[in-house]
Coordinates of C-alpha atoms and ligand atoms in Angstrom, one line a residue:
X12 CA 24.9 26.3 28.1
X13 CA 21.9 24.2 29.0
X14 CA 20.0 25.1 32.1
X15 CA 21.4 23.8 35.4
X16 CA 20.0 20.5 36.6
X17 CA 20.2 20.1 40.4
X18 CA 20.7 17.0 42.4
X19 CA 17.6 17.9 44.4
X20 CA 16.2 21.4 44.9
X21 CA 13.1 23.0 46.5
X22 CA 9.9 22.3 44.6
X23 CA 6.9 24.4 45.7
X24 CA 3.4 23.3 44.8
X25 CA 1.9 24.5 41.5
X26 CA -1.3 25.3 43.4
X27 CA 0.5 27.8 45.7
X28 CA -0.6 26.1 48.9
X29 CA 2.6 27.3 50.7
X30 CA 1.8 31.0 49.9
X31 CA -1.8 30.6 51.3
X32 CA -0.5 29.4 54.6
X33 CA 2.2 32.1 54.7
X34 CA -0.4 34.8 53.8
X35 CA -2.6 33.7 56.6
X36 CA 0.3 34.1 59.0
X37 CA 1.0 37.6 57.6
X38 CA -2.6 38.6 57.7
X39 CA -2.9 37.6 61.4
X40 CA 0.6 39.0 62.2
X41 CA 1.6 35.5 63.4
X42 CA 4.9 35.9 61.6
X43 CA 6.4 34.9 64.9
X44 CA 6.4 33.3 67.3
X45 CA 4.8 29.9 67.4
X46 CA 1.3 29.9 65.9
X47 CA -1.4 28.0 64.1
X48 CA 0.9 26.8 61.3
X49 CA 3.3 25.2 63.7
X50 CA 0.5 23.3 65.5
X51 CA -1.2 22.5 62.2
X52 CA 2.0 21.2 60.6
X53 CA 2.8 19.0 63.6
X54 CA -0.7 17.5 63.7
X55 CA -1.0 17.0 59.9
X56 CA 2.5 15.5 59.8
X57 CA 1.7 13.1 62.7
X58 CA -1.4 11.9 60.8
X59 CA 0.5 11.6 57.5
X60 CA 3.2 9.3 58.9
X61 CA 0.9 7.6 61.5
X62 CA 2.3 8.5 64.9
X63 CA 0.8 10.2 68.0
X64 CA 2.8 13.4 68.2
X65 CA 5.4 15.6 66.6
X66 CA 7.5 18.6 67.5
X67 CA 8.4 21.0 64.7
X68 CA 12.0 22.2 65.0
X69 CA 14.6 24.4 63.3
X70 CA 16.5 21.5 61.7
X71 CA 16.7 17.7 61.5
X72 CA 20.0 18.0 63.4
X73 CA 18.2 19.7 66.3
X74 CA 15.6 16.8 66.3
X75 CA 18.4 14.2 66.6
X76 CA 19.9 16.2 69.4
X77 CA 16.6 16.3 71.3
X78 CA 16.0 12.6 70.7
X79 CA 19.4 11.8 72.2
X80 CA 18.5 14.0 75.2
X81 CA 15.0 12.3 75.5
X82 CA 16.5 8.8 75.7
X83 CA 18.9 10.1 78.4
X84 CA 22.2 10.1 76.4
X85 CA 24.6 12.2 78.5
X86 CA 28.3 12.8 79.0
X87 CA 30.4 9.7 78.5
X88 CA 27.6 7.5 77.2
X89 CA 28.1 5.2 74.2
X90 CA 25.8 5.6 71.2
X91 CA 25.9 3.2 68.2
X92 CA 25.5 5.1 65.0
X93 CA 25.4 4.0 61.3
X94 CA 28.7 5.0 59.7
X95 CA 27.4 5.5 56.2
X96 CA 25.4 8.7 56.6
X97 CA 25.6 12.5 56.6
X98 CA 27.5 14.0 59.5
X99 CA 24.3 15.5 60.9
X100 CA 23.4 12.0 62.2
X101 CA 26.5 11.8 64.3
X102 CA 27.3 15.4 65.4
X103 CA 24.6 15.6 68.1
X104 CA 26.3 12.6 69.8
X105 CA 29.2 15.0 70.4
X106 CA 26.9 17.9 71.4
X107 CA 25.9 15.6 74.3
X108 CA 29.5 14.8 75.1
X109 CA 28.7 11.2 74.4
X110 CA 30.9 8.7 72.5
X111 CA 29.9 7.4 69.0
X112 CA 30.7 3.8 67.9
X113 CA 30.2 3.5 64.2
X114 CA 28.5 0.5 62.6
X115 CA 28.9 -0.7 59.0
X116 CA 26.1 -1.1 56.5
X117 CA 25.2 -4.3 54.7
X118 CA 25.0 -4.5 50.9
X119 CA 21.4 -5.7 50.9
X120 CA 20.0 -2.5 52.4
X121 CA 23.0 0.0 52.4
X122 CA 21.9 0.7 56.0
X123 CA 22.9 -0.6 59.4
X124 CA 24.1 -4.2 59.3
X125 CA 22.3 -6.3 62.0
X126 CA 25.3 -8.6 62.2
X127 CA 27.8 -5.8 63.0
X128 CA 25.2 -4.4 65.4
X129 CA 25.1 -7.7 67.4
X130 CA 28.9 -7.6 67.4
X131 CA 28.9 -4.1 68.8
X132 CA 26.5 -5.1 71.6
X133 CA 28.9 -7.8 72.7
X134 CA 31.8 -5.3 72.8
X135 CA 29.8 -2.5 74.4
X136 CA 26.9 -4.0 76.4
X137 CA 26.4 -0.7 78.3
X138 CA 25.4 1.3 75.1
X139 CA 22.8 3.9 75.7
X140 CA 21.1 4.3 72.3
X141 CA 21.2 3.3 68.6
X142 CA 20.8 5.6 65.7
X143 CA 19.8 3.9 62.5
X144 CA 19.5 5.7 59.2
X145 CA 17.2 5.2 56.2
X146 CA 19.6 6.4 53.6
X147 CA 18.5 7.9 50.3
X148 CA 14.9 6.8 51.2
X149 CA 15.8 3.1 51.4
X150 CA 14.6 1.5 54.6
X151 CA 16.9 -0.3 56.9
X152 CA 15.9 -3.8 57.9
X153 CA 14.3 -2.4 61.0
X154 CA 12.6 -5.5 62.3
X155 CA 15.9 -7.3 62.7
X156 CA 17.5 -4.2 64.3
X157 CA 14.5 -3.7 66.7
X158 CA 14.7 -7.4 67.7
X159 CA 18.4 -7.0 68.7
X160 CA 17.9 -3.6 70.4
X161 CA 14.9 -5.0 72.4
X162 CA 16.9 -8.0 73.5
X163 CA 19.5 -5.6 75.0
X164 CA 16.8 -3.1 76.1
X165 CA 18.3 -0.2 74.2
X166 CA 16.2 2.5 72.5
X167 CA 16.3 3.2 68.8
X168 CA 16.4 6.6 67.1
X169 CA 15.5 6.5 63.5
X170 CA 17.1 9.1 61.3
X171 CA 14.4 9.3 58.7
X172 CA 15.7 12.7 57.3
X173 CA 15.9 11.2 53.8
X174 CA 12.9 8.8 54.0
X175 CA 9.8 10.9 54.3
X176 CA 7.3 8.8 52.2
X177 CA 9.2 5.5 52.6
X178 CA 7.3 2.6 54.1
X179 CA 8.7 -0.5 55.7
X180 CA 6.2 -3.5 55.5
X181 CA 3.4 -1.0 55.3
X182 CA 4.5 1.2 58.2
X183 CA 6.1 4.6 57.7
X184 CA 9.8 4.8 58.5
X185 CA 10.5 6.8 61.6
X186 CA 7.5 5.4 63.5
X187 CA 9.1 2.1 64.5
X188 CA 11.8 3.1 66.9
X189 CA 11.3 5.2 70.1
X190 CA 11.9 8.4 68.2
X191 CA 11.9 9.3 64.5
X192 CA 13.6 12.3 63.0
X193 CA 12.8 14.1 59.7
X194 CA 14.5 17.0 57.9
X195 CA 13.0 19.8 55.7
X196 CA 16.3 21.1 54.5
X197 CA 16.3 22.6 51.0
X198 CA 17.4 19.4 49.2
X199 CA 15.0 17.0 51.0
X200 CA 11.9 15.5 49.4
X201 CA 9.8 18.4 50.9
X202 CA 11.3 21.6 52.4
X203 CA 10.3 24.4 54.7
X204 CA 13.4 26.3 53.6
X205 CA 15.1 24.6 56.6
X206 CA 13.5 22.7 59.4
X207 CA 13.0 19.3 61.2
X208 CA 10.5 17.2 63.0
X209 CA 10.8 14.9 66.0
X210 CA 8.1 12.3 66.3
X211 CA 7.2 9.7 68.9
X212 CA 4.3 7.6 70.2
X213 CA 5.1 9.1 73.6
X214 CA 3.2 12.4 73.8
X215 CA 4.7 13.4 77.1
X216 CA 8.2 13.1 75.7
X217 CA 7.3 15.2 72.7
X218 CA 5.9 17.8 75.0
X219 CA 9.1 17.7 76.9
X220 CA 11.1 18.1 73.7
X221 CA 9.0 21.2 72.8
X222 CA 9.8 22.6 76.3
X223 CA 13.6 22.1 75.8
X224 CA 13.3 23.6 72.3
X225 CA 11.8 26.8 73.7
X226 CA 14.6 27.6 76.2
X227 CA 13.2 25.3 78.9
X228 CA 11.0 28.0 80.4
X229 CA 9.3 26.8 83.5
X230 CA 5.6 27.6 84.0
X231 CA 6.1 30.9 85.8
X232 CA 5.4 34.6 85.1
X233 CA 9.0 35.5 85.6
X234 CA 11.7 33.8 83.6
X235 CA 12.6 30.7 85.5
X236 CA 14.7 27.8 84.3
X237 CA 15.3 24.5 86.0
X238 CA 16.9 22.8 83.0
X239 CA 19.2 23.6 80.1
X240 CA 17.2 25.0 77.2
X241 CA 17.7 25.3 73.4
X242 CA 16.2 27.6 70.8
X243 CA 15.1 24.9 68.4
X244 CA 11.5 25.7 67.6
X245 CA 10.3 26.1 64.0
X246 CA 8.9 29.5 63.0
X247 CA 5.2 29.9 62.0
X248 CA 6.3 31.0 58.5
X249 CA 8.5 27.9 57.9
X250 CA 5.7 25.7 59.2
X251 CA 3.3 27.4 56.7
X252 CA 5.6 26.3 53.9
X253 CA 5.6 22.8 55.4
X254 CA 1.8 22.5 55.5
X255 CA 1.7 23.4 51.8
X256 CA 4.5 21.0 51.0
X257 CA 2.9 18.2 52.9
X258 CA -0.1 18.4 50.5
X259 CA 2.2 17.5 47.5
X260 CA 4.4 14.9 49.3
X261 CA 2.6 12.0 47.5
X262 CA 3.2 13.7 44.1
X263 CA 6.9 14.2 44.9
X264 CA 7.3 10.6 46.0
X265 CA 5.6 9.4 42.7
X266 CA 8.0 11.6 40.7
X267 CA 11.1 10.4 42.6
X268 CA 10.1 6.8 42.0
X269 CA 9.5 7.6 38.3
X270 CA 13.0 9.1 38.0
X271 CA 14.5 6.0 39.5
X272 CA 12.6 3.7 37.2
X273 CA 13.6 5.8 34.2
X274 CA 17.3 5.5 35.1
X275 CA 16.8 1.8 35.7
X276 CA 15.2 1.3 32.3
X277 CA 17.8 3.3 30.5
X278 CA 21.0 2.4 32.3
X279 CA 20.7 -1.2 33.6
X280 CA 22.3 -2.6 30.5
X281 CA 25.6 -0.8 31.2
X282 CA 28.5 -3.1 32.2
X283 CA 29.4 -2.8 35.9
X284 CA 26.6 -0.4 36.7
X285 CA 24.2 -1.5 39.5
X286 CA 21.3 0.3 41.2
X287 CA 20.7 0.9 44.9
X288 CA 18.9 -2.1 46.4
X289 CA 15.1 -2.1 46.5
X290 CA 13.8 -4.8 48.9
X291 CA 10.3 -6.2 48.5
X292 CA 9.4 -5.2 52.1
X293 CA 10.5 -1.6 51.3
X294 CA 8.4 1.0 49.5
X295 CA 11.1 3.6 49.1
X296 CA 10.6 7.3 48.3
X297 CA 13.7 7.2 46.1
X298 CA 14.9 10.5 47.4
X299 CA 18.1 10.2 45.4
X300 CA 18.6 7.7 42.6
X301 CA 22.0 6.0 43.4
X302 CA 24.2 3.7 41.4
X303 CA 27.5 1.8 42.0
X304 CA 30.1 1.2 39.4
X305 CA 32.4 -1.8 39.4
X306 CA 33.9 -1.6 35.9
X307 CA 36.3 0.7 34.0
X308 CA 34.1 3.7 34.3
X309 CA 34.5 5.3 37.7
X310 CA 32.2 7.6 39.7
X311 CA 34.4 10.6 39.0
X312 CA 34.1 10.0 35.3
X313 CA 30.3 10.2 35.6
X314 CA 30.3 13.2 37.9
X315 CA 32.8 15.2 35.7
X316 CA 30.9 14.4 32.5
X317 CA 27.7 15.6 34.1
X318 CA 29.3 18.7 35.6
X319 CA 30.6 19.7 32.1
X320 CA 27.0 20.0 30.9
X321 CA 25.8 21.8 34.0
X322 CA 24.3 18.8 35.7
X323 CA 24.8 18.2 39.4
X324 CA 25.6 14.7 40.9
X325 CA 27.4 13.6 44.0
X326 CA 29.4 10.8 45.5
X327 CA 27.6 8.5 48.1
X328 CA 28.2 9.8 51.7
X329 CA 31.7 9.4 53.0
X330 CA 31.4 7.1 56.1
X331 CA 31.8 8.7 59.5
X332 CA 34.6 6.4 60.5
X333 CA 36.6 7.7 57.6
X334 CA 36.2 11.3 58.6
X335 CA 39.1 13.1 60.2
X336 CA 36.9 14.5 62.9
X337 CA 35.6 11.1 64.0
X338 CA 38.9 9.1 63.5
X339 CA 39.4 8.5 67.2
X340 CA 36.2 6.5 67.6
X341 CA 35.6 2.8 67.3
X342 CA 34.1 1.2 64.2
X343 CA 32.5 -2.2 64.0
X344 CA 32.1 -4.1 60.7
X345 CA 33.8 -4.7 57.4
X346 CA 34.3 -2.6 54.2
X347 CA 30.7 -2.3 52.8
X348 CA 30.3 1.4 53.7
X349 CA 33.8 2.2 52.3
X350 CA 33.0 0.4 49.1
X351 CA 29.7 2.1 48.6
X352 CA 31.5 5.4 49.1
X353 CA 34.2 4.5 46.6
X354 CA 31.9 3.1 44.0
X355 CA 28.7 5.1 44.4
X356 CA 27.2 8.1 42.6
X357 CA 23.9 9.9 43.4
X358 CA 22.4 10.8 40.0
X359 CA 20.3 14.0 39.6
X360 CA 17.0 13.4 41.2
X361 CA 15.3 16.8 41.1
X362 CA 11.5 16.4 40.8
X363 CA 11.3 19.4 38.4
X364 CA 13.2 17.4 35.7
X365 CA 11.4 16.7 32.5
X366 CA 11.7 13.5 30.4
X367 CA 13.9 15.6 28.1
X368 CA 16.3 16.3 31.0
X369 CA 16.3 12.6 31.9
X370 CA 17.0 11.6 28.3
X371 CA 19.8 14.1 28.1
X372 CA 21.4 12.7 31.3
X373 CA 21.0 9.1 30.2
X374 CA 22.4 9.7 26.7
X375 CA 25.4 11.4 28.2
X376 CA 26.1 8.5 30.7
X377 CA 25.6 5.9 28.1
X378 CA 28.1 7.7 25.9
X379 CA 30.8 7.0 28.5
X380 CA 30.5 3.3 27.8
X381 CA 31.0 3.6 24.1
Ligands
LIG543 C1 19.6 16.1 55.9 C2 20.0 15.1 56.9 C3 20.0 15.4 58.3 C4 20.0 16.7 58.9 O1 18.9 17.5 58.6 P1 19.0 19.1 58.7 O2 17.6 19.5 58.7 O3 19.8 19.6 57.5 O4 19.7 19.5 60.0 C5 20.3 14.3 59.2 N1 20.5 13.1 58.7 C6 20.5 12.8 57.4 C7 20.8 11.4 57.0 C8 20.3 13.8 56.5 O5 20.3 13.5 55.2

């Protein structure tokens, strides 16, 4: 059988940058705890996306958790959260004993619908925070969302876990709201084997997040704690991988965009097949190339056909308001996120794919229409 093709898998640099940073850590015995790689990764990352400060954490989920804490979300508070996303966006709302209200997407962006958001503000004027997602590396229409949130004086947390390298009107996603969150999980555009980053213009708040993330140890010789702490800091080894990966981010974005354009060129002609929306204000990283199907060929047909030749693909995220765990919470909007889930497929988007791999995948998909 042909070699496995993954949806998206780790892709280390050809130059071995990651190993150089890891070797430095070994040579100086800064295997742990925090060290030069963590500080280096934070500073280099902040420069890359164009923000003031960044805190390197164990996961993107931890970054969302600390962002919620930083904006003051606490027990019983309401948080508006995009419904069409991965569960890691919403789970930290529950960690804080707060109450999610899920918001639909619009078809133009696949991300939070500003109209549904306005509606939600009318119903829940006392909301504490809004979490907007830039799904699959597509940017939400963040200007419109910011305008609404500012009018109601509510902070925005941008879940940019999938959108490292995506720009909105020339500005990097994740830098436009109060807080931005990134993930370096194994399937993301760059990986640290697992990790996350919390960014903000507010350096004091990032310093505070670092404090919470290291067990909230007060400045004292003895172990003293005035606040609840978490063990959320990234290790110096993981950060070394991150520093190396950051050097090849632009290459990875270029390849992801190439993969998307390849599919578009080959598959656009197929009846009922549409591609995820690329808006002219949005320079997306194309983390995953996604399609929707409205004709006789269904997502499952495509996924099974690919699986039979050892190629991984996936459905579009199942919205949070359809999840058994979140069933009790309110949902504002129509059926856009449900339709995207029912009709969507994420095509293989691994940056290690060759043109031959892409050709094989496209030939197979086109075969389903014959
Ligand atoms: C991957 C991802 C996260 C979580 O990141 P982890 O580093 O895996 O905790 C959050 N939100 C979205 C949209 C993601 O895709």
